[in-house]
Amino acid sequence: QVQLVESGGDSVQPGGSLTLSCVLSGDVKSTNCVGWFRQAPGKEREGVATVFSGGYGIFNNYYAASVRGRSTISQDVFKNTVTLSMNNLKLEDTAMYYCAATVYSDEWKCRFRIDEYRHWGQGTQVTVSS
């Protein structure tokens, strides 16, 4: 089993920045794909960003169009932590943010297929308001 704990959610003004953290524990080596997802009230859960650990220090990142260019996902394998930094936050970024982990044989599969993620955290709330 893998446990994930998110933190870093906060209330910020439009244009502000946040860094969310996801700490993984347990059988972390059984996973190689970690994704950040979000769910706003009344909306479906959607993917934000993913990171695939290809071994040998190689990581592949993937971003949703809605956050590309103003978000960065990174992984620290020594700390078993995946962070999501978001800049220029918009009202529509308001949501509960979740991290999730799974395992894939190929990098190109590490995307936003929610039902394929085996392990989920409890979420951290991000609110963007003026």
PDB file of C-alpha atoms in Angstrom:
ATOM      1  CA  GLN A   1       0.000   0.000   0.000  1.00  0.00           C
ATOM      2  CA  VAL A   2       0.983   3.579  -0.612  1.00  0.00           C
ATOM      3  CA  GLN A   3      -0.174   6.495   1.479  1.00  0.00           C
ATOM      4  CA  LEU A   4      -0.263  10.062   0.178  1.00  0.00           C
ATOM      5  CA  VAL A   5      -0.657  13.199   2.249  1.00  0.00           C
ATOM      6  CA  GLU A   6      -1.170  16.584   0.628  1.00  0.00           C
ATOM      7  CA  SER A   7      -0.467  19.961   2.174  1.00  0.00           C
ATOM      8  CA  GLY A   8       0.019  23.564   1.174  1.00  0.00           C
ATOM      9  CA  GLY A   9      -3.505  24.540   0.261  1.00  0.00           C
ATOM     10  CA  ASP A  10      -4.488  28.071   1.153  1.00  0.00           C
ATOM     11  CA  SER A  11      -6.625  31.060   0.273  1.00  0.00           C
ATOM     12  CA  VAL A  12      -4.897  33.427  -2.124  1.00  0.00           C
ATOM     13  CA  GLN A  13      -5.760  36.358  -4.316  1.00  0.00           C
ATOM     14  CA  PRO A  14      -5.840  36.158  -8.096  1.00  0.00           C
ATOM     15  CA  GLY A  15      -2.354  36.408  -9.480  1.00  0.00           C
ATOM     16  CA  GLY A  16      -0.840  34.822  -6.401  1.00  0.00           C
ATOM     17  CA  SER A  17       1.245  31.678  -6.074  1.00  0.00           C
ATOM     18  CA  LEU A  18       1.093  28.433  -4.127  1.00  0.00           C
ATOM     19  CA  THR A  19       3.172  25.324  -3.746  1.00  0.00           C
ATOM     20  CA  LEU A  20       1.385  22.110  -2.903  1.00  0.00           C
ATOM     21  CA  SER A  21       3.238  19.133  -1.493  1.00  0.00           C
ATOM     22  CA  CYS A  22       2.430  15.455  -1.587  1.00  0.00           C
ATOM     23  CA  VAL A  23       4.374  13.124   0.669  1.00  0.00           C
ATOM     24  CA  LEU A  24       4.314   9.459  -0.222  1.00  0.00           C
ATOM     25  CA  SER A  25       4.965   6.629   2.213  1.00  0.00           C
ATOM     26  CA  GLY A  26       4.663   2.877   2.310  1.00  0.00           C
ATOM     27  CA  ASP A  27       5.492   0.832  -0.787  1.00  0.00           C
ATOM     28  CA  VAL A  28       6.512   3.898  -2.784  1.00  0.00           C
ATOM     29  CA  LYS A  29       8.765   1.930  -5.119  1.00  0.00           C
ATOM     30  CA  SER A  30       5.695   0.146  -6.455  1.00  0.00           C
ATOM     31  CA  THR A  31       4.648   3.389  -8.157  1.00  0.00           C
ATOM     32  CA  ASN A  32       6.278   5.459 -10.874  1.00  0.00           C
ATOM     33  CA  CYS A  33       3.560   7.896 -11.852  1.00  0.00           C
ATOM     34  CA  VAL A  34       2.238  10.606  -9.562  1.00  0.00           C
ATOM     35  CA  GLY A  35      -0.466  12.993 -10.588  1.00  0.00           C
ATOM     36  CA  TRP A  36      -2.135  16.065  -9.208  1.00  0.00           C
ATOM     37  CA  PHE A  37      -5.855  16.307  -9.740  1.00  0.00           C
ATOM     38  CA  ARG A  38      -8.463  18.830  -8.658  1.00  0.00           C
ATOM     39  CA  GLN A  39     -12.178  18.953  -8.160  1.00  0.00           C
ATOM     40  CA  ALA A  40     -14.233  22.085  -7.907  1.00  0.00           C
ATOM     41  CA  PRO A  41     -17.724  22.057  -6.370  1.00  0.00           C
ATOM     42  CA  GLY A  42     -20.224  20.656  -8.803  1.00  0.00           C
ATOM     43  CA  LYS A  43     -17.566  19.637 -11.292  1.00  0.00           C
ATOM     44  CA  GLU A  44     -15.821  16.426 -12.190  1.00  0.00           C
ATOM     45  CA  ARG A  45     -12.335  15.683 -11.002  1.00  0.00           C
ATOM     46  CA  GLU A  46      -9.736  16.712 -13.566  1.00  0.00           C
ATOM     47  CA  GLY A  47      -6.043  16.218 -14.056  1.00  0.00           C
ATOM     48  CA  VAL A  48      -3.610  19.048 -13.459  1.00  0.00           C
ATOM     49  CA  ALA A  49      -0.119  17.606 -13.836  1.00  0.00           C
ATOM     50  CA  THR A  50       1.761  14.322 -13.707  1.00  0.00           C
ATOM     51  CA  VAL A  51       5.345  13.222 -13.227  1.00  0.00           C
ATOM     52  CA  PHE A  52       6.726   9.895 -14.411  1.00  0.00           C
ATOM     53  CA  SER A  53       9.880   8.475 -12.862  1.00  0.00           C
ATOM     54  CA  GLY A  54      11.754   6.693 -15.581  1.00  0.00           C
ATOM     55  CA  GLY A  55      14.710   5.755 -13.402  1.00  0.00           C
ATOM     56  CA  TYR A  56      18.273   7.024 -13.515  1.00  0.00           C
ATOM     57  CA  GLY A  57      17.065  10.428 -12.374  1.00  0.00           C
ATOM     58  CA  ILE A  58      14.901  10.934 -15.440  1.00  0.00           C
ATOM     59  CA  PHE A  59      11.491  12.493 -14.940  1.00  0.00           C
ATOM     60  CA  ASN A  60       8.830  13.292 -17.492  1.00  0.00           C
ATOM     61  CA  ASN A  61       6.240  15.928 -16.725  1.00  0.00           C
ATOM     62  CA  TYR A  62       2.853  16.486 -18.267  1.00  0.00           C
ATOM     63  CA  TYR A  63       0.458  19.384 -17.745  1.00  0.00           C
ATOM     64  CA  ALA A  64      -3.145  20.146 -18.439  1.00  0.00           C
ATOM     65  CA  ALA A  65      -3.597  22.984 -20.892  1.00  0.00           C
ATOM     66  CA  SER A  66      -5.319  25.049 -18.216  1.00  0.00           C
ATOM     67  CA  VAL A  67      -2.167  25.238 -16.075  1.00  0.00           C
ATOM     68  CA  ARG A  68       0.618  24.773 -18.598  1.00  0.00           C
ATOM     69  CA  GLY A  69       3.122  27.596 -18.491  1.00  0.00           C
ATOM     70  CA  ARG A  70       2.255  28.680 -14.979  1.00  0.00           C
ATOM     71  CA  SER A  71       2.716  25.428 -13.072  1.00  0.00           C
ATOM     72  CA  THR A  72       5.643  23.169 -12.299  1.00  0.00           C
ATOM     73  CA  ILE A  73       5.515  19.636 -10.971  1.00  0.00           C
ATOM     74  CA  SER A  74       8.645  18.131  -9.482  1.00  0.00           C
ATOM     75  CA  GLN A  75       9.630  15.031  -7.576  1.00  0.00           C
ATOM     76  CA  ASP A  76      12.210  14.517  -4.853  1.00  0.00           C
ATOM     77  CA  VAL A  77      12.797  10.771  -4.697  1.00  0.00           C
ATOM     78  CA  PHE A  78      14.903  11.033  -1.561  1.00  0.00           C
ATOM     79  CA  LYS A  79      12.122  12.782   0.324  1.00  0.00           C
ATOM     80  CA  ASN A  80       9.334  10.863  -1.453  1.00  0.00           C
ATOM     81  CA  THR A  81       7.699  14.181  -2.164  1.00  0.00           C
ATOM     82  CA  VAL A  82       5.992  15.555  -5.240  1.00  0.00           C
ATOM     83  CA  THR A  83       5.338  19.271  -5.348  1.00  0.00           C
ATOM     84  CA  LEU A  84       3.103  21.348  -7.568  1.00  0.00           C
ATOM     85  CA  SER A  85       3.951  25.015  -7.825  1.00  0.00           C
ATOM     86  CA  MET A  86       1.335  27.248  -9.352  1.00  0.00           C
ATOM     87  CA  ASN A  87       1.736  30.877 -10.354  1.00  0.00           C
ATOM     88  CA  ASN A  88      -0.667  33.507 -11.593  1.00  0.00           C
ATOM     89  CA  LEU A  89      -3.537  31.762  -9.885  1.00  0.00           C
ATOM     90  CA  LYS A  90      -6.990  32.354 -11.292  1.00  0.00           C
ATOM     91  CA  LEU A  91     -10.451  32.174  -9.797  1.00  0.00           C
ATOM     92  CA  GLU A  92     -11.044  28.980 -11.732  1.00  0.00           C
ATOM     93  CA  ASP A  93      -8.149  27.293  -9.961  1.00  0.00           C
ATOM     94  CA  THR A  94     -10.289  27.101  -6.841  1.00  0.00           C
ATOM     95  CA  ALA A  95     -10.733  23.426  -5.998  1.00  0.00           C
ATOM     96  CA  MET A  96      -9.767  20.586  -3.745  1.00  0.00           C
ATOM     97  CA  TYR A  97      -6.412  19.318  -4.958  1.00  0.00           C
ATOM     98  CA  TYR A  98      -5.524  15.649  -4.716  1.00  0.00           C
ATOM     99  CA  CYS A  99      -2.383  13.732  -5.453  1.00  0.00           C
ATOM    100  CA  ALA A 100      -2.524  10.151  -6.621  1.00  0.00           C
ATOM    101  CA  ALA A 101      -0.058   7.450  -7.559  1.00  0.00           C
ATOM    102  CA  THR A 102       0.041   4.415  -9.783  1.00  0.00           C
ATOM    103  CA  VAL A 103       2.414   2.380 -11.912  1.00  0.00           C
ATOM    104  CA  TYR A 104       2.781   2.274 -15.682  1.00  0.00           C
ATOM    105  CA  SER A 105       5.079   0.489 -18.050  1.00  0.00           C
ATOM    106  CA  ASP A 106       5.484   3.511 -20.293  1.00  0.00           C
ATOM    107  CA  GLU A 107       5.806   7.255 -19.729  1.00  0.00           C
ATOM    108  CA  TRP A 108       3.130   8.167 -22.240  1.00  0.00           C
ATOM    109  CA  LYS A 109       0.512   6.440 -20.117  1.00  0.00           C
ATOM    110  CA  CYS A 110       1.187   8.673 -17.116  1.00  0.00           C
ATOM    111  CA  ARG A 111      -1.656  11.056 -17.790  1.00  0.00           C
ATOM    112  CA  PHE A 112      -5.088  11.742 -16.347  1.00  0.00           C
ATOM    113  CA  ARG A 113      -6.962   8.439 -16.431  1.00  0.00           C
ATOM    114  CA  ILE A 114      -8.423   8.795 -12.985  1.00  0.00           C
ATOM    115  CA  ASP A 115      -9.649   5.220 -12.659  1.00  0.00           C
ATOM    116  CA  GLU A 116      -6.127   3.901 -13.216  1.00  0.00           C
ATOM    117  CA  TYR A 117      -4.642   5.625 -10.191  1.00  0.00           C
ATOM    118  CA  ARG A 118      -4.461   3.128  -7.345  1.00  0.00           C
ATOM    119  CA  HIS A 119      -3.655   5.361  -4.413  1.00  0.00           C
ATOM    120  CA  TRP A 120      -5.123   8.713  -3.439  1.00  0.00           C
ATOM    121  CA  GLY A 121      -4.591  11.317  -0.800  1.00  0.00           C
ATOM    122  CA  GLN A 122      -7.306  13.147   1.116  1.00  0.00           C
ATOM    123  CA  GLY A 123      -6.819  16.473  -0.628  1.00  0.00           C
ATOM    124  CA  THR A 124      -5.876  20.033   0.216  1.00  0.00           C
ATOM    125  CA  GLN A 125      -8.099  23.034  -0.479  1.00  0.00           C
ATOM    126  CA  VAL A 126      -7.029  25.879  -2.734  1.00  0.00           C
ATOM    127  CA  THR A 127      -9.245  28.946  -2.816  1.00  0.00           C
ATOM    128  CA  VAL A 128      -8.580  31.858  -5.130  1.00  0.00           C
ATOM    129  CA  SER A 129     -10.666  34.912  -4.393  1.00  0.00           C
ATOM    130  CA  SER A 130     -10.375  38.648  -4.271  1.00  0.00           C
TER     131      SER A 130
END
